Short mmCIF file of C-alpha atoms and ligand atoms in Angstrom, two decimals:
data_model
loop_
_atom_site.label_atom_id
_atom_site.label_comp_id
_atom_site.label_asym_id
_atom_site.label_seq_id
_atom_site.Cartn_x
_atom_site.Cartn_y
_atom_site.Cartn_z
CA UNK A 1 -167.02 -27.08 -150.97
CA UNK A 2 -169.59 -26.42 -148.30
CA UNK A 3 -172.95 -27.72 -146.74
CA UNK A 4 -175.81 -25.18 -147.32
CA UNK A 5 -178.23 -24.84 -144.44
CA UNK A 6 -181.36 -22.85 -145.08
CA UNK A 7 -184.43 -22.12 -143.14
CA UNK A 8 -187.42 -19.94 -143.85
CA UNK A 9 -187.51 -17.73 -140.77
CA UNK A 10 -185.15 -15.77 -138.51
CA UNK A 11 -186.23 -17.81 -135.27
CA UNK A 12 -185.04 -21.01 -137.08
CA UNK A 13 -181.85 -19.69 -138.46
CA UNK A 14 -180.79 -17.75 -135.17
CA UNK A 15 -180.25 -21.21 -133.50
CA UNK A 16 -177.53 -22.08 -135.93
CA UNK A 17 -176.01 -18.63 -135.91
CA UNK A 18 -175.88 -18.99 -132.01
CA UNK A 19 -174.11 -22.43 -132.01
CA UNK A 20 -172.07 -22.46 -135.12
CA UNK A 21 -168.56 -20.46 -135.52
CA UNK A 22 -169.35 -17.47 -137.99
CA UNK A 23 -166.40 -16.58 -140.18
CA UNK A 24 -167.90 -14.13 -142.51
CA UNK A 25 -171.39 -12.68 -143.47
CA UNK A 26 -172.04 -11.36 -146.91
CA UNK A 27 -175.22 -9.83 -148.57
CA UNK A 28 -176.37 -11.58 -151.94
CA UNK A 29 -179.58 -11.22 -153.70
CA UNK A 30 -181.22 -9.53 -150.77
CA UNK A 31 -180.05 -12.33 -148.29
CA UNK A 32 -177.51 -12.35 -145.64
CA UNK A 33 -175.43 -15.37 -146.08
CA UNK A 34 -173.15 -16.64 -143.28
CA UNK A 35 -169.99 -18.67 -143.87
CA UNK A 36 -169.46 -20.77 -140.76
CA UNK A 37 -167.94 -23.88 -139.23
CA UNK A 38 -169.36 -26.69 -137.19
CA UNK A 39 -167.53 -29.97 -136.43
CA UNK A 40 -164.93 -29.62 -139.08
CA UNK A 41 -167.69 -28.95 -141.70
CA UNK A 42 -167.73 -25.53 -143.65
CA UNK A 43 -171.34 -24.31 -143.64
CA UNK A 44 -173.15 -21.60 -145.51
CA UNK A 45 -176.10 -20.56 -143.47
CA UNK A 46 -178.98 -18.42 -144.81
CA UNK A 47 -182.47 -17.46 -143.95
CA UNK A 48 -184.23 -17.77 -147.29
CA UNK A 49 -187.65 -16.51 -146.42
CA UNK A 50 -190.86 -18.18 -146.77
CA UNK A 51 -192.17 -19.92 -149.64
CA UNK A 52 -191.24 -21.79 -152.95
CA UNK A 53 -189.71 -18.72 -154.87
CA UNK A 54 -187.51 -17.79 -151.82
CA UNK A 55 -186.45 -21.30 -151.35
CA UNK A 56 -185.52 -21.91 -155.04
CA UNK A 57 -183.66 -18.57 -155.30
CA UNK A 58 -181.60 -19.41 -152.18
CA UNK A 59 -180.77 -22.93 -153.19
CA UNK A 60 -179.41 -21.90 -156.37
CA UNK A 61 -177.41 -19.13 -154.88
CA UNK A 62 -175.87 -21.70 -152.42
CA UNK A 63 -174.95 -23.85 -155.27
CA UNK A 64 -173.51 -21.36 -157.62
CA UNK A 65 -172.12 -18.64 -155.49
CA UNK A 66 -171.08 -20.59 -152.47
CA UNK A 67 -170.09 -24.00 -153.93
CA UNK A 68 -172.69 -25.80 -151.75
CA UNK A 69 -172.25 -29.70 -152.49
CA UNK A 70 -175.22 -30.62 -150.21
CA UNK A 71 -178.25 -28.65 -149.18
CA UNK A 72 -180.13 -29.12 -145.84
CA UNK A 73 -183.43 -27.35 -145.33
CA UNK A 74 -184.86 -27.42 -141.88
CA UNK A 75 -187.77 -25.75 -139.85
CA UNK A 76 -191.26 -26.53 -138.98
CA UNK A 77 -194.20 -28.30 -140.64
CA UNK A 78 -197.89 -29.24 -140.27
CA UNK A 79 -198.79 -33.02 -139.47
CA UNK A 80 -200.78 -34.80 -142.08
CA UNK A 81 -201.01 -38.09 -140.19
CA UNK A 82 -202.54 -38.79 -136.68
CA UNK A 83 -199.63 -40.73 -135.55
CA UNK A 84 -197.31 -37.53 -135.60
CA UNK A 85 -197.33 -35.37 -132.51
CA UNK A 86 -196.18 -31.78 -132.09
CA UNK A 87 -192.45 -32.01 -131.74
CA UNK A 88 -191.92 -35.00 -133.62
CA UNK A 89 -189.50 -34.96 -136.57
CA UNK A 90 -190.04 -35.98 -140.14
CA UNK A 91 -186.99 -36.65 -142.12
CA UNK A 92 -188.23 -36.18 -145.80
CA UNK A 93 -188.09 -39.16 -148.16
CA UNK A 94 -189.24 -37.00 -151.09
CA UNK A 95 -190.88 -33.77 -151.55
CA UNK A 96 -193.72 -32.77 -153.98
CA UNK A 97 -195.47 -29.45 -154.79
CA UNK A 98 -199.07 -29.97 -153.61
CA UNK A 99 -200.09 -26.72 -155.11
CA UNK A 100 -198.73 -27.41 -158.76
CA UNK A 101 -202.00 -28.60 -160.63
CA UNK A 102 -202.57 -28.39 -164.44
CA UNK A 103 -205.76 -30.32 -164.94
CA UNK A 104 -206.26 -29.77 -168.53
CA UNK A 105 -203.22 -31.53 -169.37
CA UNK A 106 -204.28 -34.47 -167.41
CA UNK A 107 -201.30 -34.17 -165.16
CA UNK A 108 -201.33 -35.50 -161.58
CA UNK A 109 -200.89 -32.98 -158.64
CA UNK A 110 -197.19 -32.04 -158.31
CA UNK A 111 -196.25 -32.90 -161.76
CA UNK A 112 -194.10 -30.28 -163.30
CA UNK A 113 -195.46 -29.86 -166.77
CA UNK A 114 -193.18 -30.80 -169.72
CA UNK A 115 -190.76 -32.68 -167.52
CA UNK A 116 -190.66 -35.96 -165.71
CA UNK A 117 -190.26 -34.15 -162.34
CA UNK A 118 -192.97 -34.88 -159.53
CA UNK A 119 -191.46 -36.50 -156.38
CA UNK A 120 -187.94 -35.05 -155.62
CA UNK A 121 -186.11 -37.88 -153.64
CA UNK A 122 -183.81 -36.92 -150.91
CA UNK A 123 -180.31 -38.08 -150.44
CA UNK A 124 -180.42 -41.65 -148.97
CA UNK A 125 -177.11 -41.36 -146.94
CA UNK A 126 -178.12 -37.90 -145.31
CA UNK A 127 -181.55 -39.41 -144.59
CA UNK A 128 -179.89 -42.43 -142.78
CA UNK A 129 -177.66 -40.17 -140.66
CA UNK A 130 -180.73 -37.99 -139.69
CA UNK A 131 -182.67 -40.88 -138.71
CA UNK A 132 -179.81 -42.07 -136.51
CA UNK A 133 -180.03 -38.77 -134.42
CA UNK A 134 -182.00 -38.79 -131.35
CA UNK A 135 -184.26 -36.25 -129.50
CA UNK A 136 -185.62 -36.98 -126.01
CA UNK A 137 -189.39 -37.55 -125.84
CA UNK A 138 -189.89 -37.17 -129.63
CA UNK A 139 -190.27 -39.49 -132.54
CA UNK A 140 -188.03 -39.26 -135.53
CA UNK A 141 -189.80 -40.82 -138.73
CA UNK A 142 -189.09 -40.68 -142.36
CA UNK A 143 -191.85 -39.62 -144.88
CA UNK A 144 -193.10 -37.72 -147.85
CA UNK A 145 -193.16 -33.91 -147.64
CA UNK A 146 -195.71 -31.78 -149.24
CA UNK A 147 -194.77 -28.33 -150.25
CA UNK A 148 -196.96 -25.31 -151.38
CA UNK A 149 -197.45 -21.60 -151.17
CA UNK A 150 -200.38 -21.74 -148.87
CA UNK A 151 -200.37 -22.38 -145.15
CA UNK A 152 -202.57 -25.50 -144.64
CA UNK A 153 -205.07 -24.88 -141.94
CA UNK A 154 -208.40 -26.28 -142.75
CA UNK A 155 -209.60 -29.79 -143.08
CA UNK A 156 -210.93 -29.53 -146.60
CA UNK A 157 -207.74 -28.28 -148.02
CA UNK A 158 -205.73 -30.88 -146.00
CA UNK A 159 -207.96 -33.70 -147.36
CA UNK A 160 -207.66 -32.47 -150.87
CA UNK A 161 -203.97 -32.79 -150.98
CA UNK A 162 -203.62 -35.72 -148.96
CA UNK A 163 -206.06 -37.59 -151.23
CA UNK A 164 -203.49 -37.41 -154.19
CA UNK A 165 -200.18 -37.28 -152.44
CA UNK A 166 -200.26 -39.00 -149.00
CA UNK A 167 -197.80 -36.99 -147.24
CA UNK A 168 -196.63 -37.09 -143.55
CA UNK A 169 -196.33 -33.39 -143.33
CA UNK A 170 -196.77 -30.13 -145.13
CA UNK A 171 -194.61 -26.90 -145.26
CA UNK A 172 -193.73 -24.26 -147.77
CA UNK A 173 -190.20 -24.78 -149.36
CA UNK A 174 -188.96 -28.43 -149.45
CA UNK A 175 -189.91 -29.31 -152.94
CA UNK A 176 -188.44 -26.15 -154.30
CA UNK A 177 -185.23 -27.11 -152.66
CA UNK A 178 -185.65 -30.53 -154.01
CA UNK A 179 -186.20 -29.47 -157.54
CA UNK A 180 -183.24 -26.99 -157.77
CA UNK A 181 -181.01 -29.68 -156.06
CA UNK A 182 -182.21 -32.44 -158.55
CA UNK A 183 -181.56 -30.38 -161.65
CA UNK A 184 -178.00 -29.36 -160.30
CA UNK A 185 -177.36 -33.00 -159.25
CA UNK A 186 -176.59 -31.66 -155.61
CA UNK A 187 -177.86 -34.15 -152.82
CA UNK A 188 -180.28 -32.55 -150.39
CA UNK A 189 -182.38 -33.31 -147.25
CA UNK A 190 -185.46 -31.76 -145.49
CA UNK A 191 -185.76 -32.16 -141.79
CA UNK A 192 -188.89 -30.67 -140.21
CA UNK A 193 -190.36 -30.67 -136.67
CA UNK A 194 -194.09 -30.60 -136.38
CA UNK A 195 -195.56 -27.21 -135.06
CA UNK A 196 -199.25 -27.86 -135.89
CA UNK A 197 -201.77 -30.36 -137.20
CA UNK A 198 -202.59 -28.49 -140.51
CA UNK A 199 -206.15 -27.80 -139.35
CA UNK A 200 -208.41 -25.25 -137.73
CA UNK A 201 -205.99 -24.98 -134.75
CA UNK A 202 -202.78 -24.46 -136.91
CA UNK A 203 -202.50 -20.83 -136.29
CA UNK A 204 -202.52 -20.91 -132.73
CA UNK A 205 -200.24 -24.08 -132.47
CA UNK A 206 -197.99 -22.91 -134.94
CA UNK A 207 -197.25 -19.57 -132.85
CA UNK A 208 -196.96 -21.55 -129.75
CA UNK A 209 -194.74 -24.32 -130.94
CA UNK A 210 -192.71 -22.71 -133.67
CA UNK A 211 -189.75 -21.92 -131.36
CA UNK A 212 -189.69 -25.68 -130.05
CA UNK A 213 -189.97 -27.00 -133.64
CA UNK A 214 -187.04 -24.83 -134.62
CA UNK A 215 -184.90 -26.07 -131.82
CA UNK A 216 -185.68 -29.53 -132.51
CA UNK A 217 -185.02 -29.56 -136.17
CA UNK A 218 -181.76 -27.71 -135.62
CA UNK A 219 -180.71 -30.20 -133.08
CA UNK A 220 -181.10 -33.01 -135.52
CA UNK A 221 -179.14 -31.44 -138.28
CA UNK A 222 -176.20 -30.50 -135.86
CA UNK A 223 -176.09 -34.17 -134.63
CA UNK A 224 -176.34 -35.40 -138.15
CA UNK A 225 -173.15 -33.31 -138.98
CA UNK A 226 -171.42 -34.38 -135.98
CA UNK A 227 -171.83 -37.98 -137.12
CA UNK A 228 -170.88 -37.08 -140.85
CA UNK A 229 -167.12 -36.97 -141.56
CA UNK A 230 -166.05 -33.62 -143.00
CA UNK A 231 -165.75 -33.85 -146.74
CA UNK A 232 -168.75 -36.14 -147.05
CA UNK A 233 -170.48 -33.66 -149.29
CA UNK A 234 -167.87 -34.24 -152.11
CA UNK A 235 -168.68 -37.92 -152.12
CA UNK A 236 -172.66 -37.81 -151.42
CA UNK A 237 -174.65 -39.42 -153.96
CA UNK A 238 -176.69 -36.98 -156.13
N1 ADE B 301 -195.46 -24.95 -141.66
C1 ADE B 301 -195.71 -25.41 -140.40
N2 ADE B 301 -197.10 -25.57 -140.34
C2 ADE B 301 -197.42 -25.44 -141.49
C3 ADE B 301 -198.88 -25.76 -142.15
N3 ADE B 301 -199.86 -25.97 -141.43
N4 ADE B 301 -198.89 -25.46 -143.75
C4 ADE B 301 -197.90 -25.02 -144.34
N5 ADE B 301 -196.75 -24.79 -143.88
C5 ADE B 301 -196.52 -25.02 -142.43
#
């Protein structure tokens, strides 16, 4: 029984590797998986890589090969609402794939064809603990996370996905983690720090604020784990 923590990029994972006690590192499916400890919790730490395929592959690996009984996905995101500032934290209430569109079937954006899946709800208990964490000078809010295999960096694209899905922020992995966790009945949570505004300035902001966003989101996750009693994952609500 362990808590899986995944990020898309090295810069995000390195902060966990620096702070947690690493016990063993192994190679699986092209990924380096670190078994670690933090505050009495057994953790499995992995940099999954960017995008939904990497995220899905990594999540299933965490569940099957490393017995993850909860999965946390952290890193940066682009803001979709004006009230969010760079550095603020979004704790996901649910995640949806903004780039999954099958018009001819008459399905709404994000609906997975031939299933009832569209919005993947995160675990309420994990959410509550994340919202109780604190970060000086930044807000921590809950909201919907939009996921897709395309970096959102222009107004037209942002408006198009927002019109249908009304998200708080956009990133590239959360809903893939959500779908895999949902079908495996494993609780999950996505915690994102805002690195840009998902508009024409995104490329510059993303480069400048990525490190800060990585630090902020990892701080929330580690605070959350400090507050949760070891073994919570065996009783978490799927
Ligand atoms: N991650 C951080 N910023 C992003 C953006 N604008 N689009 C998609 N993923 C992101």
